[in-house]
PDB file of C-alpha atoms in Angstrom:
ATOM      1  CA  UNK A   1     -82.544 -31.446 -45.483  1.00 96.00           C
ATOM      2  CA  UNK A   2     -81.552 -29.001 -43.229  1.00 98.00           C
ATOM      3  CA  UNK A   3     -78.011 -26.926 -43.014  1.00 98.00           C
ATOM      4  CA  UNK A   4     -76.042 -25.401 -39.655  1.00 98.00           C
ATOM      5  CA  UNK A   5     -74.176 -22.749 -40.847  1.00 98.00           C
ATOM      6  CA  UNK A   6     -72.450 -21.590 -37.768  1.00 99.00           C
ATOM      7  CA  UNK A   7     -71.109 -18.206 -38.444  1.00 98.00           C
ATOM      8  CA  UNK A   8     -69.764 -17.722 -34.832  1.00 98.00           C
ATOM      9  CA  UNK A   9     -69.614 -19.212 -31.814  1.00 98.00           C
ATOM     10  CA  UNK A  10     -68.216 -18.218 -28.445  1.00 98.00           C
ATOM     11  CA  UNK A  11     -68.225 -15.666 -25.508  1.00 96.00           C
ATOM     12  CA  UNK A  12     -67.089 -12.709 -28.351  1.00 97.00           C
ATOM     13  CA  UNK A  13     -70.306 -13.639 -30.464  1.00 98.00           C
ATOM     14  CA  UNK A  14     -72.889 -16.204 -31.988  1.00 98.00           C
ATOM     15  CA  UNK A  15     -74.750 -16.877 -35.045  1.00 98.00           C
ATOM     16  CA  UNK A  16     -76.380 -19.284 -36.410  1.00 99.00           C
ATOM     17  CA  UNK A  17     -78.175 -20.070 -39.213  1.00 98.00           C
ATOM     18  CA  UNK A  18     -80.756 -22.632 -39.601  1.00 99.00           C
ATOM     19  CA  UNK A  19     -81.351 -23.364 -43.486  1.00 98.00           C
ATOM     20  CA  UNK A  20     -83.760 -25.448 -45.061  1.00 98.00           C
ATOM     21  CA  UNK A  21     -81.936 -26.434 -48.366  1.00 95.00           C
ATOM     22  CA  UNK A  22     -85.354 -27.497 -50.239  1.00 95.00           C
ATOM     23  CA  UNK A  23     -85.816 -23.801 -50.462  1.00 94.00           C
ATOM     24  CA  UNK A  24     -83.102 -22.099 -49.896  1.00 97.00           C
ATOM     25  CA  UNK A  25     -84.137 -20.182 -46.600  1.00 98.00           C
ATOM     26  CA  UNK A  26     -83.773 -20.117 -43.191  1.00 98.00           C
ATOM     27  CA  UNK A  27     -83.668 -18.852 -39.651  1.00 98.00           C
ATOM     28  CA  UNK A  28     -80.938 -16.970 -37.931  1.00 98.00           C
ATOM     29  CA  UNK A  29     -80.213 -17.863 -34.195  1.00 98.00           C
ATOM     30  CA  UNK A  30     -78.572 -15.159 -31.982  1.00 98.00           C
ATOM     31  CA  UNK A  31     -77.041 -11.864 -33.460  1.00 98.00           C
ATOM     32  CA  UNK A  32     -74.084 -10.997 -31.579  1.00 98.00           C
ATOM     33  CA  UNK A  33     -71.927  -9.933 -34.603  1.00 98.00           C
ATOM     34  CA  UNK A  34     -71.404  -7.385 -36.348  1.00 97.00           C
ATOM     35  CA  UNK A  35     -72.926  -6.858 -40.048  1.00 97.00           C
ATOM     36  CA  UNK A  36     -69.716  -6.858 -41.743  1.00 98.00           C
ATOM     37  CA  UNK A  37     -68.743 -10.431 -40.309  1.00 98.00           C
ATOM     38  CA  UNK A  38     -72.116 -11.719 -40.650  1.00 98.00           C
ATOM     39  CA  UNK A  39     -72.036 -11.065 -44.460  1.00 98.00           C
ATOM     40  CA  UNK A  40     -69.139 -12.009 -45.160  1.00 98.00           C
ATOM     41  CA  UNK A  41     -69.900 -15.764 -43.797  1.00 98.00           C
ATOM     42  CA  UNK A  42     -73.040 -15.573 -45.202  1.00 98.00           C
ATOM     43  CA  UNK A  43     -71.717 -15.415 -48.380  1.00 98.00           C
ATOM     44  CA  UNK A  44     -68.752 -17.842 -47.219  1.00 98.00           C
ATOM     45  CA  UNK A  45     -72.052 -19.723 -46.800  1.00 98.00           C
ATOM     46  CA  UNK A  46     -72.984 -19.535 -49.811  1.00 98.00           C
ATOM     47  CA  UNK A  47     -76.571 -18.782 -47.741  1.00 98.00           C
ATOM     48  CA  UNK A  48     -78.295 -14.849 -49.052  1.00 97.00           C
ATOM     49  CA  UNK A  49     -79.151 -13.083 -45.764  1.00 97.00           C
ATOM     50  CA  UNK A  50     -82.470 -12.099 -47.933  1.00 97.00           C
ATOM     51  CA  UNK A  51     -83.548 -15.542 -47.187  1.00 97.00           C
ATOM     52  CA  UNK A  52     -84.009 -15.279 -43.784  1.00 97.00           C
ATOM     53  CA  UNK A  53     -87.148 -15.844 -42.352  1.00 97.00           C
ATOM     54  CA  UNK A  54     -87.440 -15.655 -38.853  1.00 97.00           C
ATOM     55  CA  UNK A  55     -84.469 -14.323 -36.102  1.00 97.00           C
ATOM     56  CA  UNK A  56     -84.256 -16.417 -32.961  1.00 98.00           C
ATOM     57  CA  UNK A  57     -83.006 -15.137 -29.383  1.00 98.00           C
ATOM     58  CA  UNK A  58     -81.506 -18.020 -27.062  1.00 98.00           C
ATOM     59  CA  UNK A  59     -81.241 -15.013 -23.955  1.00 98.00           C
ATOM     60  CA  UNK A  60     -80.166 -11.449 -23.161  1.00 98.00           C
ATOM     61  CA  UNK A  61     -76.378 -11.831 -23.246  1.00 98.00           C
ATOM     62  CA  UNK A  62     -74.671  -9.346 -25.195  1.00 98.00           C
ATOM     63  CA  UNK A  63     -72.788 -11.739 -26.941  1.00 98.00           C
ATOM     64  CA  UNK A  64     -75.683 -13.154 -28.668  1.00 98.00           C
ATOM     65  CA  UNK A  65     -77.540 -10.041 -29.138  1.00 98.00           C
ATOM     66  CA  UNK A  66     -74.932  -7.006 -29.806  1.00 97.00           C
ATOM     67  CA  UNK A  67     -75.411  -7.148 -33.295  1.00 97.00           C
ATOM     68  CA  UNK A  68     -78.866  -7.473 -34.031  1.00 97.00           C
ATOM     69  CA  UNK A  69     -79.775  -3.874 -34.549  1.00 95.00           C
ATOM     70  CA  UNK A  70     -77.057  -3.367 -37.596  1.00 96.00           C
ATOM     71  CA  UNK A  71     -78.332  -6.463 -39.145  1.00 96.00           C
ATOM     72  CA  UNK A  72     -81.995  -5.992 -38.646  1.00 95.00           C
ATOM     73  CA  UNK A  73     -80.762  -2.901 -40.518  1.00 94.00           C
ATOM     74  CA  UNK A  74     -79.063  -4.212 -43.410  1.00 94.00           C
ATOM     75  CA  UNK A  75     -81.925  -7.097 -44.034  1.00 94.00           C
ATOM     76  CA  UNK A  76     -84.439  -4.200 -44.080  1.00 93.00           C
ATOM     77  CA  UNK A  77     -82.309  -2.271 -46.529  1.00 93.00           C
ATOM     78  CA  UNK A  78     -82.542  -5.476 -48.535  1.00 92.00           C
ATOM     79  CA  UNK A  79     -85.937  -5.325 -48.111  1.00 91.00           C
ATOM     80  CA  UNK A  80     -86.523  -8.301 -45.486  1.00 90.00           C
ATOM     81  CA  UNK A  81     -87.635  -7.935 -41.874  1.00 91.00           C
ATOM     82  CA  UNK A  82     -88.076 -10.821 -40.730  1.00 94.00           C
ATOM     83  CA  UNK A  83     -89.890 -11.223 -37.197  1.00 94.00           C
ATOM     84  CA  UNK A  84     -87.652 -11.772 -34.157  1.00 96.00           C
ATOM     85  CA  UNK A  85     -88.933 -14.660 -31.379  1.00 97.00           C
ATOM     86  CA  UNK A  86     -88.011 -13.802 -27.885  1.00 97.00           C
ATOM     87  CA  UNK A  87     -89.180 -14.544 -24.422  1.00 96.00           C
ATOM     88  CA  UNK A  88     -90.915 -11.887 -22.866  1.00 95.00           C
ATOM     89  CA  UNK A  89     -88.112 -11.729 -20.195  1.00 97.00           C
ATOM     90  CA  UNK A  90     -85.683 -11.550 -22.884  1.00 97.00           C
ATOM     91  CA  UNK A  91     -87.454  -8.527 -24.797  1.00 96.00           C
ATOM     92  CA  UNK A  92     -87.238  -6.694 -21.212  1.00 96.00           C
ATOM     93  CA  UNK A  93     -83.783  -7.912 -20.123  1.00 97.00           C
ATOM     94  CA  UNK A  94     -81.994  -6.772 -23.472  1.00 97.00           C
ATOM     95  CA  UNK A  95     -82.119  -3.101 -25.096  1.00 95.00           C
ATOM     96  CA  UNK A  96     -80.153  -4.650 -27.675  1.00 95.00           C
ATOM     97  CA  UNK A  97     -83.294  -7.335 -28.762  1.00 96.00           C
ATOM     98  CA  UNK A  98     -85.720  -3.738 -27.354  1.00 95.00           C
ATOM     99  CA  UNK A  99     -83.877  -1.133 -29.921  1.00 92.00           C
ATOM    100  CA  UNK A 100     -83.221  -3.818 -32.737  1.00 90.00           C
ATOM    101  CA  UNK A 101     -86.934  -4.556 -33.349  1.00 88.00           C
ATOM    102  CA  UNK A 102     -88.775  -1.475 -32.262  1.00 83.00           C
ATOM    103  CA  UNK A 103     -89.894  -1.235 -35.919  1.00 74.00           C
ATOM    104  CA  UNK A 104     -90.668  -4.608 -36.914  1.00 78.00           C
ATOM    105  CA  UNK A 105     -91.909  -6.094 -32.897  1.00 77.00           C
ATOM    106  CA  UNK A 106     -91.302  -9.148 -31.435  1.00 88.00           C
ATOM    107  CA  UNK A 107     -93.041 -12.661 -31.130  1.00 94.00           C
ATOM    108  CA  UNK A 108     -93.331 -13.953 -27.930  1.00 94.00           C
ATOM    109  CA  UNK A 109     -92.435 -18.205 -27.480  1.00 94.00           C
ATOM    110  CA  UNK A 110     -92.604 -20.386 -24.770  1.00 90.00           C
ATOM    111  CA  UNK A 111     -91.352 -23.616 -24.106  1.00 91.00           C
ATOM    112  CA  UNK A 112     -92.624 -26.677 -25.652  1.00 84.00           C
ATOM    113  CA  UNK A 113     -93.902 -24.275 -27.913  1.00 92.00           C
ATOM    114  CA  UNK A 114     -94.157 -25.301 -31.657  1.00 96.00           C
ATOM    115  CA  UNK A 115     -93.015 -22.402 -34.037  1.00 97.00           C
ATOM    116  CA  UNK A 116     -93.183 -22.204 -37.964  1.00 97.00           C
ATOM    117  CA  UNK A 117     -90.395 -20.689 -40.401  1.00 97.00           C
ATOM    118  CA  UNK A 118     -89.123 -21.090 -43.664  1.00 97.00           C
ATOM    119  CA  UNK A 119     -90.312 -24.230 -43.818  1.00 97.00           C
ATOM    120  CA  UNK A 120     -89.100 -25.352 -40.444  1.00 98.00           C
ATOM    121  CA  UNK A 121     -90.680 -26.617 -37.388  1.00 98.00           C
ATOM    122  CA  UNK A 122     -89.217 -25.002 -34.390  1.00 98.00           C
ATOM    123  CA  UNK A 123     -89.330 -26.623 -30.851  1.00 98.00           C
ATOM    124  CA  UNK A 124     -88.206 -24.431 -28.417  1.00 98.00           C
ATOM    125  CA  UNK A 125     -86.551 -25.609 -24.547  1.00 98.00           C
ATOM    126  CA  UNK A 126     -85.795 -23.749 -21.351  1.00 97.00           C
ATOM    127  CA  UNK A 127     -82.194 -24.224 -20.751  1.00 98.00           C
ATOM    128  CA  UNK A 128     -80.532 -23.744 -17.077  1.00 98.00           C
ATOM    129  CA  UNK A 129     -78.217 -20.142 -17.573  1.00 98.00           C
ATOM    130  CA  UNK A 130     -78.145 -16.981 -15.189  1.00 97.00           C
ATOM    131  CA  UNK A 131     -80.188 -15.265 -17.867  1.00 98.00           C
ATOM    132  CA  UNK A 132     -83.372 -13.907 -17.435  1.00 97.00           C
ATOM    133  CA  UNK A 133     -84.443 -16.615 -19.609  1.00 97.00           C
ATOM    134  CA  UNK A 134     -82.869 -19.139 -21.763  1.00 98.00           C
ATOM    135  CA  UNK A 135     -83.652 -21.794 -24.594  1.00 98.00           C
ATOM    136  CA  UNK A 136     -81.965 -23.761 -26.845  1.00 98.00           C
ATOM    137  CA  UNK A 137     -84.123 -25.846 -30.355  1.00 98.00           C
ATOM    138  CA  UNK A 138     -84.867 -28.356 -31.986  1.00 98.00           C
ATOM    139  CA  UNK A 139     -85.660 -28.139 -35.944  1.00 98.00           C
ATOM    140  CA  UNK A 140     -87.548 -30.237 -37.892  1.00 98.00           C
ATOM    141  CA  UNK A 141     -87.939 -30.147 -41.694  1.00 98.00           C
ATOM    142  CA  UNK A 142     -88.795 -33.273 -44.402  1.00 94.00           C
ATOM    143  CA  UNK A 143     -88.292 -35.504 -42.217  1.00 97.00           C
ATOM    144  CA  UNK A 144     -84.610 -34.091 -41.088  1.00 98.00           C
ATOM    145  CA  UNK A 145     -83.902 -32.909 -37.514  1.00 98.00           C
ATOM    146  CA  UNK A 146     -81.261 -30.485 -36.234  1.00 98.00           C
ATOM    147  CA  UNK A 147     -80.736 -29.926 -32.257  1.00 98.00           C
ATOM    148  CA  UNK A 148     -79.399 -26.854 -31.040  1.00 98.00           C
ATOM    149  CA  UNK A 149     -78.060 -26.023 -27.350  1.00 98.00           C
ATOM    150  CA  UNK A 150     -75.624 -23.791 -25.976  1.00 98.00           C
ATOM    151  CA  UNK A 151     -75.344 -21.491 -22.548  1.00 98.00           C
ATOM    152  CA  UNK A 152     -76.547 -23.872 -20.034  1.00 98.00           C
ATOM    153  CA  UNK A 153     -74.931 -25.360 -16.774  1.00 98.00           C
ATOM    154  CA  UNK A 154     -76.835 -28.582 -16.831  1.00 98.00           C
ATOM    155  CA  UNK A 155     -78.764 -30.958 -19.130  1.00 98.00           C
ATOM    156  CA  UNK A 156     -82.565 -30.840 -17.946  1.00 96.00           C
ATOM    157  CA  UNK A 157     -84.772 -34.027 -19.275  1.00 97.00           C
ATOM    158  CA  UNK A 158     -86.447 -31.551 -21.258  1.00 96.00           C
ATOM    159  CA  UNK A 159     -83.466 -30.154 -22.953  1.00 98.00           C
ATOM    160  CA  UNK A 160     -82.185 -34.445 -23.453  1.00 98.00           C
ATOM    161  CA  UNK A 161     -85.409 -35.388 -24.772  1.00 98.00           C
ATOM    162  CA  UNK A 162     -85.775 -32.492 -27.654  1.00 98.00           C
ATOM    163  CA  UNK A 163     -81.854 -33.014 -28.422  1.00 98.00           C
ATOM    164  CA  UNK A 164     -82.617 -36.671 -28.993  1.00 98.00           C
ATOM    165  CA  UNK A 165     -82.851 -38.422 -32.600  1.00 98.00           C
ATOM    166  CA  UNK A 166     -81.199 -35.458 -34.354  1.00 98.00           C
ATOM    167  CA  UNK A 167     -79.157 -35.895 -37.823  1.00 98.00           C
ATOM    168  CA  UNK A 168     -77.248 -32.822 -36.745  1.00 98.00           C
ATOM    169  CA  UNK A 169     -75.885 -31.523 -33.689  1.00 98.00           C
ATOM    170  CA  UNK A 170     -74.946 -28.436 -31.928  1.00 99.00           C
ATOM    171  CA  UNK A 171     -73.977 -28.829 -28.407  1.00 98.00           C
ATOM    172  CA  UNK A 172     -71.778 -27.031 -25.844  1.00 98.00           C
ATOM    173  CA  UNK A 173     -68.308 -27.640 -25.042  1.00 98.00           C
ATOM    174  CA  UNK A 174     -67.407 -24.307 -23.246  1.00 98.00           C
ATOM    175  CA  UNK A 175     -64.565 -25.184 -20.216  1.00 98.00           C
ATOM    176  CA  UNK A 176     -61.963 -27.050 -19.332  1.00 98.00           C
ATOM    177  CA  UNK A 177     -62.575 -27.626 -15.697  1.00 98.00           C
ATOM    178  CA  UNK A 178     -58.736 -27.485 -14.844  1.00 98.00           C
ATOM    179  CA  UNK A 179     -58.004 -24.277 -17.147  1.00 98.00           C
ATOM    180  CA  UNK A 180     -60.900 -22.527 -15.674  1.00 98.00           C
ATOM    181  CA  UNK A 181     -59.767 -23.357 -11.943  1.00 97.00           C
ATOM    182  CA  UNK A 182     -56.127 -21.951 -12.667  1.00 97.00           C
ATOM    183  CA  UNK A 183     -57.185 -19.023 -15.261  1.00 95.00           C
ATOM    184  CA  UNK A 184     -56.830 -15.877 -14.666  1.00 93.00           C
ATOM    185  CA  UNK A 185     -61.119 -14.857 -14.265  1.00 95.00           C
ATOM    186  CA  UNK A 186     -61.652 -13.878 -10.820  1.00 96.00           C
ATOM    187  CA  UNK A 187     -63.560 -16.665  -8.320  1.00 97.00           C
ATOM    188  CA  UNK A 188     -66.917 -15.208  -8.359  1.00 97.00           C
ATOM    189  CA  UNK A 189     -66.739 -15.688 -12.364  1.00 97.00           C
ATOM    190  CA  UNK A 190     -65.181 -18.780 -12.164  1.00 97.00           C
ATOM    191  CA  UNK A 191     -68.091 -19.955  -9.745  1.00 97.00           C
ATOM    192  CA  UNK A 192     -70.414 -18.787 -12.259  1.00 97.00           C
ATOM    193  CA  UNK A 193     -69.053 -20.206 -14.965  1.00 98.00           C
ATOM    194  CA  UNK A 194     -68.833 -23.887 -13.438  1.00 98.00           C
ATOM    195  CA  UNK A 195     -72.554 -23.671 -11.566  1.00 98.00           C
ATOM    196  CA  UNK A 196     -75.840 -25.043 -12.684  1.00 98.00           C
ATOM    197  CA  UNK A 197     -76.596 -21.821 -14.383  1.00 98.00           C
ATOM    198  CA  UNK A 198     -72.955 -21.751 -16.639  1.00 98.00           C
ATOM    199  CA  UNK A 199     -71.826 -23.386 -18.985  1.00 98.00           C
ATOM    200  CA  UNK A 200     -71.334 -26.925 -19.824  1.00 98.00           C
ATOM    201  CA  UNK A 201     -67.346 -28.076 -19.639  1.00 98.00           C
ATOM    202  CA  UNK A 202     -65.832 -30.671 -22.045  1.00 98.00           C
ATOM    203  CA  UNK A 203     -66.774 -33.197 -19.779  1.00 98.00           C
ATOM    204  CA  UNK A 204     -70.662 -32.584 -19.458  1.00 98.00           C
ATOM    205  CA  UNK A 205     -70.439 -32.024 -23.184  1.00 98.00           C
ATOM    206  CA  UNK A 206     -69.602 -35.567 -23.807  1.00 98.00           C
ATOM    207  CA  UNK A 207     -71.298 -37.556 -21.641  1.00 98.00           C
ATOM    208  CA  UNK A 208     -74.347 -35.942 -22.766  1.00 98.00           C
ATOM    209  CA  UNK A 209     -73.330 -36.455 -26.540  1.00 98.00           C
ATOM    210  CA  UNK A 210     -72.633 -40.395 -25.896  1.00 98.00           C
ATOM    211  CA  UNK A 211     -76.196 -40.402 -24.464  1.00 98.00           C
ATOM    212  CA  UNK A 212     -77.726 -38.686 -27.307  1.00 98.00           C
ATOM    213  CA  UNK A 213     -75.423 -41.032 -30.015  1.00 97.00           C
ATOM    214  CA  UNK A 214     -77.862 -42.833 -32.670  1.00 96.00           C
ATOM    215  CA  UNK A 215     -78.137 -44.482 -35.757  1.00 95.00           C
ATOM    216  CA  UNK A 216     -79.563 -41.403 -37.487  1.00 97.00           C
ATOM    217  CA  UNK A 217     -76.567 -38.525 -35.680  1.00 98.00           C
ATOM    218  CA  UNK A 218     -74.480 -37.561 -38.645  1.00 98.00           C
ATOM    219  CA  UNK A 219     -72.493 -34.422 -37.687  1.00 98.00           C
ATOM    220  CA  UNK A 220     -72.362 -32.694 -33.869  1.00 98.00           C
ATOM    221  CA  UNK A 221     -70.104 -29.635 -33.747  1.00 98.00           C
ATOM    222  CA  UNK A 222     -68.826 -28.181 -29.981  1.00 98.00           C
ATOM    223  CA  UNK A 223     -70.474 -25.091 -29.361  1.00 98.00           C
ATOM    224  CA  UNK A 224     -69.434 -21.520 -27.251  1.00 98.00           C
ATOM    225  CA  UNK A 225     -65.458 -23.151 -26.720  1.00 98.00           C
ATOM    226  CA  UNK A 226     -63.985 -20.665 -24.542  1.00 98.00           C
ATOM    227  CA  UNK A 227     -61.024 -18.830 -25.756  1.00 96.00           C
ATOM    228  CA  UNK A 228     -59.783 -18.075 -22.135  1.00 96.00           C
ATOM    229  CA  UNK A 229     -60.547 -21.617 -20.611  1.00 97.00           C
ATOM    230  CA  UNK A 230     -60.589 -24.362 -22.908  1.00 98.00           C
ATOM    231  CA  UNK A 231     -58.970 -25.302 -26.566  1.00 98.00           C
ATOM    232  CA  UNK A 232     -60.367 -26.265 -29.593  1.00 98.00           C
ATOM    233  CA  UNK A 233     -58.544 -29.194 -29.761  1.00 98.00           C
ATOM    234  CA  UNK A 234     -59.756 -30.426 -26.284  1.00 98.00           C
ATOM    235  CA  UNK A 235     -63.170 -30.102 -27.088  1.00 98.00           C
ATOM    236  CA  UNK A 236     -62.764 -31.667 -30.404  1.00 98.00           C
ATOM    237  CA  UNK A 237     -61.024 -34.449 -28.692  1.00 98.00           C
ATOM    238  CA  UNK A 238     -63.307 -35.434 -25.990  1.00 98.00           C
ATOM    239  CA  UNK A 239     -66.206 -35.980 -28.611  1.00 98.00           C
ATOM    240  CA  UNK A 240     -63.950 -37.898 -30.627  1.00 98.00           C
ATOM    241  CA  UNK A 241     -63.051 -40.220 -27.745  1.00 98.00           C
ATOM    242  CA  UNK A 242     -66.970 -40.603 -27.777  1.00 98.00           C
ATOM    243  CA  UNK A 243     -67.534 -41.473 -31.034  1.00 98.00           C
ATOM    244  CA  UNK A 244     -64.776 -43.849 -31.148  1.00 97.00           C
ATOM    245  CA  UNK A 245     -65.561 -45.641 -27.804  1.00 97.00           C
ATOM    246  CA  UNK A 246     -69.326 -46.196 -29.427  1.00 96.00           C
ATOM    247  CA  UNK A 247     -68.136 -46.810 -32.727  1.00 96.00           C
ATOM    248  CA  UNK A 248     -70.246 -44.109 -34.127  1.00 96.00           C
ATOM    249  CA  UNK A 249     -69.322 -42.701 -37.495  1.00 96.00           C
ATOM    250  CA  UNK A 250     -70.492 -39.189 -37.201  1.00 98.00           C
ATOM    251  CA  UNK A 251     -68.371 -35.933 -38.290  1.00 98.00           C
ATOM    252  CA  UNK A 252     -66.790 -33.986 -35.741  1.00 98.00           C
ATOM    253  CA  UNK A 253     -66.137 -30.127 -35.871  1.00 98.00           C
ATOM    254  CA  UNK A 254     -66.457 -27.051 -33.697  1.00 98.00           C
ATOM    255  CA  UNK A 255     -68.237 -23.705 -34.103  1.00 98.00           C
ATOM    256  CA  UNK A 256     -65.355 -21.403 -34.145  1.00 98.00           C
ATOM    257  CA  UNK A 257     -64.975 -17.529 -32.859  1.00 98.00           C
ATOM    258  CA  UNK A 258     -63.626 -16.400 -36.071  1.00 96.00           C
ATOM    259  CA  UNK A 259     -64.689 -18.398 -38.563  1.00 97.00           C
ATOM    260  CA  UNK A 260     -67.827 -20.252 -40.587  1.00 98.00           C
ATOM    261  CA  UNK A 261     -68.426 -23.916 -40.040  1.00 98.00           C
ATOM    262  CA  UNK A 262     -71.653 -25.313 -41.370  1.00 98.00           C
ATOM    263  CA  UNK A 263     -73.038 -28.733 -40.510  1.00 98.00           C
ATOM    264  CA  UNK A 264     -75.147 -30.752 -43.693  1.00 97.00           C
TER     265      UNK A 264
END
């Protein structure tokens, strides 16, 4: 079976790790944290950072790839280095992802592209972000399947289709449409923010989740909720309303800024 152990989530930094609890490893999406808060949910976790496999880069944003030199770093010191997968135009759009794995290179995915790590099958999709490339996953392991997708303006067919029959769930629930129209960002960012190439709002978030609702969906957690322009409880709320419109049973959470919440 397979464990989300969301150690962060949200525009001040995001990780995620992927574990495959037959063995006890996993893979690490994103790095933007630093290495004393990604420890210290690791072991929250109860997940050793030793056991990671395989480092994943959605795109070039800071906020997902800060952190990944300092904890490249400490997993060497432990005597891992695991390979990090990143688009091409990732690799060149981020000194972060350039200077973090200078030492140990890169492995270059594309979409539709099947990838192999601690035990996992890794599925790879284009997502639609003003990045110089984006992707969210699917994972597949023993007959379990985890869907992961955050940093995106829109849900392509592509995207739907590999989010589809999942046990578990991560999915974005960034805005609040009003709260982001009468914050305090400046237009430009607000435009940005609410485009095709944004982020999804509560409301995007949940019709997509009532389309991807299933027999086999056991957990879904809101993903990247915006501290400035949207509330934990809203998010949290609007895929409850879901779940209790389609009578579906599945567990509710969010992936929170400051703290670990895991998905089994």
């Amino acid at each position: 079976m397979l464990r989300l152990h969301i150690l962060a989530s949200g525009s001040r930094g995001n990780a995620t790790i992927v574990e495959n609890d037959q063995t006890g490893h996993g893979v690490l999406v994103d790095c933007g944290i630093c290495k004393r808060d990604f420890l210290a949910r690791c072991d929250e976790a109860r997940f050793d950072p030793a056991n990671i496999d395989a480092v994943l880069i959605t795109h070039d944003h800071s906020d997902h790839t800060k952190g990944l030199g300092v904890v490249m770093r400490g997993l060497a010191k432990m005597g891992r280095q695991p390979l990090v997968y990143a688009a091409d135009e990732t690799v060149r759009a981020s000194k972060a992802v350039q200077d973090a794995t200078s030492s140990c290179g890169t492995r270059n995915f594309r979409p539709e592209e099947c990838l192999t790590a601690a035990g996992i099958s890794i599925f790879p999709f284009a997502t639609s972000h003003d990045a110089a490339a984006s992707f969210g996953f699917r994972f597949e392991a023993n007959g379990d399947a985890a869907g992961f997708m955050t940093d995106t303006g829109i849900v392509t067919p592509q995207a739907h289709a590999h989010l589809a029959d999942v046990r578990l769930l991560a999915l974005e629930s960034n805005h609040d449409p009003k709260m982001l129209s009468e914050g305090p960002y400046p237009y430009v960012v607000k435009q940005r923010i609410a485009s095709d190439k944004g982020h999804l709002s509560n409301e995007q978030a949940a019709e997509e989740l009532a389309s991807l609702l299933s027999n086999r969906l056991q957990a879904v957690a809101a993903m990247h909720v915006s501290e400035n322009n949207n509330e934990y409880d809203l998010a949290l709320r609007g895929f409850r309303a879901v779940m209790e419109r389609e009578g579906c049973a599945a567990r509710v959470s969010c992936g929170y800024q400051g703290r670990l919440s895991t998905l089994a």
